[in-house]
Amino acid sequence: MPFPGELRAKAGDPGTFTLQVEENHPAFEGHFPNEPILSGLIQVDWAIRLGRAVFSCPGAFQGLEHLKFQAPIRPEEPLELDLAWDGAAGQLSFRYSGREGRKSQGIAVFRPTP
């Protein structure tokens, strides 16, 4: 799934991004026709792909921990995505927030490859 057109790294903080998913973005197709929301799968995918690009996140993806979807993300909603890499634990933490607070959060776990 392509990233949204409005995606920018926050100056001075490589792990923080501002984004806004346009209404006609393919991420909203069929999810749901009269009340479009950004699927959790896409939120996780974008966080992991950006985390790998920024922090390298070595190793193979092992799974997700403490995954919570607290509020829907709707088209054109201004968002902030915060990423943090803990190399010792092999964990990428992510959090999506909007004007009204936290939208989702979780931890992607990576295991070292031999």
PDB file of C-alpha atoms in Angstrom:
ATOM      1  CA  MET A   1       0.000   0.000   0.000  1.00  0.00           C
ATOM      2  CA  PRO A   2       1.513   3.370  -0.932  1.00  0.00           C
ATOM      3  CA  PHE A   3       2.215   5.923   1.767  1.00  0.00           C
ATOM      4  CA  PRO A   4      -0.114   8.945   1.910  1.00  0.00           C
ATOM      5  CA  GLY A   5       0.782  11.973  -0.195  1.00  0.00           C
ATOM      6  CA  GLU A   6       1.043  14.119   2.938  1.00  0.00           C
ATOM      7  CA  LEU A   7       3.871  12.443   4.870  1.00  0.00           C
ATOM      8  CA  ARG A   8       6.712  14.483   6.361  1.00  0.00           C
ATOM      9  CA  ALA A   9       9.463  13.809   8.872  1.00  0.00           C
ATOM     10  CA  LYS A  10       9.360  16.283  11.736  1.00  0.00           C
ATOM     11  CA  ALA A  11      12.406  18.572  11.741  1.00  0.00           C
ATOM     12  CA  GLY A  12      14.970  17.530  14.330  1.00  0.00           C
ATOM     13  CA  ASP A  13      13.230  14.238  15.165  1.00  0.00           C
ATOM     14  CA  PRO A  14      13.789  11.433  12.641  1.00  0.00           C
ATOM     15  CA  GLY A  15      11.291   9.160  14.412  1.00  0.00           C
ATOM     16  CA  THR A  16       8.311  11.519  14.209  1.00  0.00           C
ATOM     17  CA  PHE A  17       6.185  12.026  11.114  1.00  0.00           C
ATOM     18  CA  THR A  18       3.174  14.150  10.302  1.00  0.00           C
ATOM     19  CA  LEU A  19       0.730  12.663   7.844  1.00  0.00           C
ATOM     20  CA  GLN A  20      -2.691  13.119   6.377  1.00  0.00           C
ATOM     21  CA  VAL A  21      -4.331  10.370   4.341  1.00  0.00           C
ATOM     22  CA  GLU A  22      -6.250  11.862   1.446  1.00  0.00           C
ATOM     23  CA  GLU A  23      -9.869  10.827   0.950  1.00  0.00           C
ATOM     24  CA  ASN A  24      -9.193   9.121  -2.401  1.00  0.00           C
ATOM     25  CA  HIS A  25      -6.223   7.080  -1.097  1.00  0.00           C
ATOM     26  CA  PRO A  26      -6.557   3.358  -1.968  1.00  0.00           C
ATOM     27  CA  ALA A  27      -6.262   2.510   1.747  1.00  0.00           C
ATOM     28  CA  PHE A  28      -9.908   3.499   2.186  1.00  0.00           C
ATOM     29  CA  GLU A  29     -11.290   1.389  -0.697  1.00  0.00           C
ATOM     30  CA  GLY A  30     -13.927  -0.977   0.691  1.00  0.00           C
ATOM     31  CA  HIS A  31     -13.134  -0.151   4.316  1.00  0.00           C
ATOM     32  CA  PHE A  32     -16.001   0.899   4.774  1.00  0.00           C
ATOM     33  CA  PRO A  33     -18.097   2.336   1.922  1.00  0.00           C
ATOM     34  CA  ASN A  34     -20.223   4.816   3.907  1.00  0.00           C
ATOM     35  CA  GLU A  35     -17.845   5.385   6.818  1.00  0.00           C
ATOM     36  CA  PRO A  36     -14.221   5.091   5.609  1.00  0.00           C
ATOM     37  CA  ILE A  37     -11.532   4.357   8.203  1.00  0.00           C
ATOM     38  CA  LEU A  38      -7.879   3.407   7.889  1.00  0.00           C
ATOM     39  CA  SER A  39      -7.458  -0.295   8.607  1.00  0.00           C
ATOM     40  CA  GLY A  40      -5.242  -1.426  11.442  1.00  0.00           C
ATOM     41  CA  LEU A  41      -3.236  -3.613   9.073  1.00  0.00           C
ATOM     42  CA  ILE A  42      -2.242  -0.573   7.008  1.00  0.00           C
ATOM     43  CA  GLN A  43      -1.350   1.421  10.132  1.00  0.00           C
ATOM     44  CA  VAL A  44       0.997  -1.363  11.271  1.00  0.00           C
ATOM     45  CA  ASP A  45       2.472  -1.802   7.776  1.00  0.00           C
ATOM     46  CA  TRP A  46       3.295   1.905   7.434  1.00  0.00           C
ATOM     47  CA  ALA A  47       4.839   2.049  10.922  1.00  0.00           C
ATOM     48  CA  ILE A  48       7.083  -0.966  10.262  1.00  0.00           C
ATOM     49  CA  ARG A  49       8.146   0.210   6.800  1.00  0.00           C
ATOM     50  CA  LEU A  50       8.988   3.707   8.063  1.00  0.00           C
ATOM     51  CA  GLY A  51      10.750   2.256  11.112  1.00  0.00           C
ATOM     52  CA  ARG A  52      12.918   0.039   8.919  1.00  0.00           C
ATOM     53  CA  ALA A  53      13.759   3.031   6.708  1.00  0.00           C
ATOM     54  CA  VAL A  54      14.685   5.321   9.619  1.00  0.00           C
ATOM     55  CA  PHE A  55      16.258   2.922  12.130  1.00  0.00           C
ATOM     56  CA  SER A  56      17.178  -0.050   9.894  1.00  0.00           C
ATOM     57  CA  CYS A  57      15.461  -2.433  12.403  1.00  0.00           C
ATOM     58  CA  PRO A  58      17.713  -5.425  11.726  1.00  0.00           C
ATOM     59  CA  GLY A  59      16.372  -8.947  11.904  1.00  0.00           C
ATOM     60  CA  ALA A  60      13.243 -10.762  10.859  1.00  0.00           C
ATOM     61  CA  PHE A  61       9.805  -9.576  11.915  1.00  0.00           C
ATOM     62  CA  GLN A  62       8.611 -11.809  14.748  1.00  0.00           C
ATOM     63  CA  GLY A  63       5.283 -10.352  15.814  1.00  0.00           C
ATOM     64  CA  LEU A  64       3.317  -7.585  17.507  1.00  0.00           C
ATOM     65  CA  GLU A  65       2.883  -6.813  21.188  1.00  0.00           C
ATOM     66  CA  HIS A  66       0.581  -4.488  23.108  1.00  0.00           C
ATOM     67  CA  LEU A  67      -1.342  -3.608  19.937  1.00  0.00           C
ATOM     68  CA  LYS A  68      -4.257  -1.260  20.641  1.00  0.00           C
ATOM     69  CA  PHE A  69      -6.612   0.513  18.254  1.00  0.00           C
ATOM     70  CA  GLN A  70      -8.232   3.222  20.350  1.00  0.00           C
ATOM     71  CA  ALA A  71     -10.011   5.463  17.835  1.00  0.00           C
ATOM     72  CA  PRO A  72     -10.682   5.319  14.077  1.00  0.00           C
ATOM     73  CA  ILE A  73      -8.514   7.237  11.618  1.00  0.00           C
ATOM     74  CA  ARG A  74     -10.652   8.994   9.027  1.00  0.00           C
ATOM     75  CA  PRO A  75      -9.778  10.569   5.656  1.00  0.00           C
ATOM     76  CA  GLU A  76      -8.057  13.978   5.715  1.00  0.00           C
ATOM     77  CA  GLU A  77      -7.430  13.770   9.472  1.00  0.00           C
ATOM     78  CA  PRO A  78      -4.092  15.343  10.519  1.00  0.00           C
ATOM     79  CA  LEU A  79      -1.965  12.743  12.313  1.00  0.00           C
ATOM     80  CA  GLU A  80       1.376  12.299  13.967  1.00  0.00           C
ATOM     81  CA  LEU A  81       3.256   8.989  13.930  1.00  0.00           C
ATOM     82  CA  ASP A  82       5.914   8.545  16.612  1.00  0.00           C
ATOM     83  CA  LEU A  83       8.460   5.748  16.207  1.00  0.00           C
ATOM     84  CA  ALA A  84      11.130   4.604  18.677  1.00  0.00           C
ATOM     85  CA  TRP A  85      13.685   1.831  18.191  1.00  0.00           C
ATOM     86  CA  ASP A  86      15.067  -0.211  21.106  1.00  0.00           C
ATOM     87  CA  GLY A  87      17.969  -2.088  19.538  1.00  0.00           C
ATOM     88  CA  ALA A  88      18.791  -4.140  22.646  1.00  0.00           C
ATOM     89  CA  ALA A  89      15.248  -5.544  22.775  1.00  0.00           C
ATOM     90  CA  GLY A  90      14.734  -5.610  18.989  1.00  0.00           C
ATOM     91  CA  GLN A  91      11.524  -3.602  19.370  1.00  0.00           C
ATOM     92  CA  LEU A  92       9.994  -0.823  17.300  1.00  0.00           C
ATOM     93  CA  SER A  93       7.348   1.123  19.243  1.00  0.00           C
ATOM     94  CA  PHE A  94       4.807   3.147  17.290  1.00  0.00           C
ATOM     95  CA  ARG A  95       1.972   5.490  18.151  1.00  0.00           C
ATOM     96  CA  TYR A  96      -0.513   7.297  15.896  1.00  0.00           C
ATOM     97  CA  SER A  97      -2.100  10.412  17.417  1.00  0.00           C
ATOM     98  CA  GLY A  98      -4.660  12.932  16.185  1.00  0.00           C
ATOM     99  CA  ARG A  99      -6.113  16.179  17.486  1.00  0.00           C
ATOM    100  CA  GLU A 100      -8.288  14.303  19.946  1.00  0.00           C
ATOM    101  CA  GLY A 101      -5.568  12.028  21.307  1.00  0.00           C
ATOM    102  CA  ARG A 102      -4.149   8.599  20.673  1.00  0.00           C
ATOM    103  CA  LYS A 103      -5.476   6.567  17.738  1.00  0.00           C
ATOM    104  CA  SER A 104      -3.379   3.399  17.936  1.00  0.00           C
ATOM    105  CA  GLN A 105      -0.151   2.032  19.323  1.00  0.00           C
ATOM    106  CA  GLY A 106       1.924  -1.098  19.472  1.00  0.00           C
ATOM    107  CA  ILE A 107       5.331  -2.717  19.402  1.00  0.00           C
ATOM    108  CA  ALA A 108       6.773  -4.618  16.444  1.00  0.00           C
ATOM    109  CA  VAL A 109       9.302  -7.249  17.555  1.00  0.00           C
ATOM    110  CA  PHE A 110      12.264  -8.329  15.428  1.00  0.00           C
ATOM    111  CA  ARG A 111      14.534 -11.295  16.089  1.00  0.00           C
ATOM    112  CA  PRO A 112      18.164 -11.370  15.021  1.00  0.00           C
ATOM    113  CA  THR A 113      18.950 -13.341  11.907  1.00  0.00           C
ATOM    114  CA  PRO A 114      21.894 -15.748  12.184  1.00  0.00           C
TER     115      PRO A 114
END
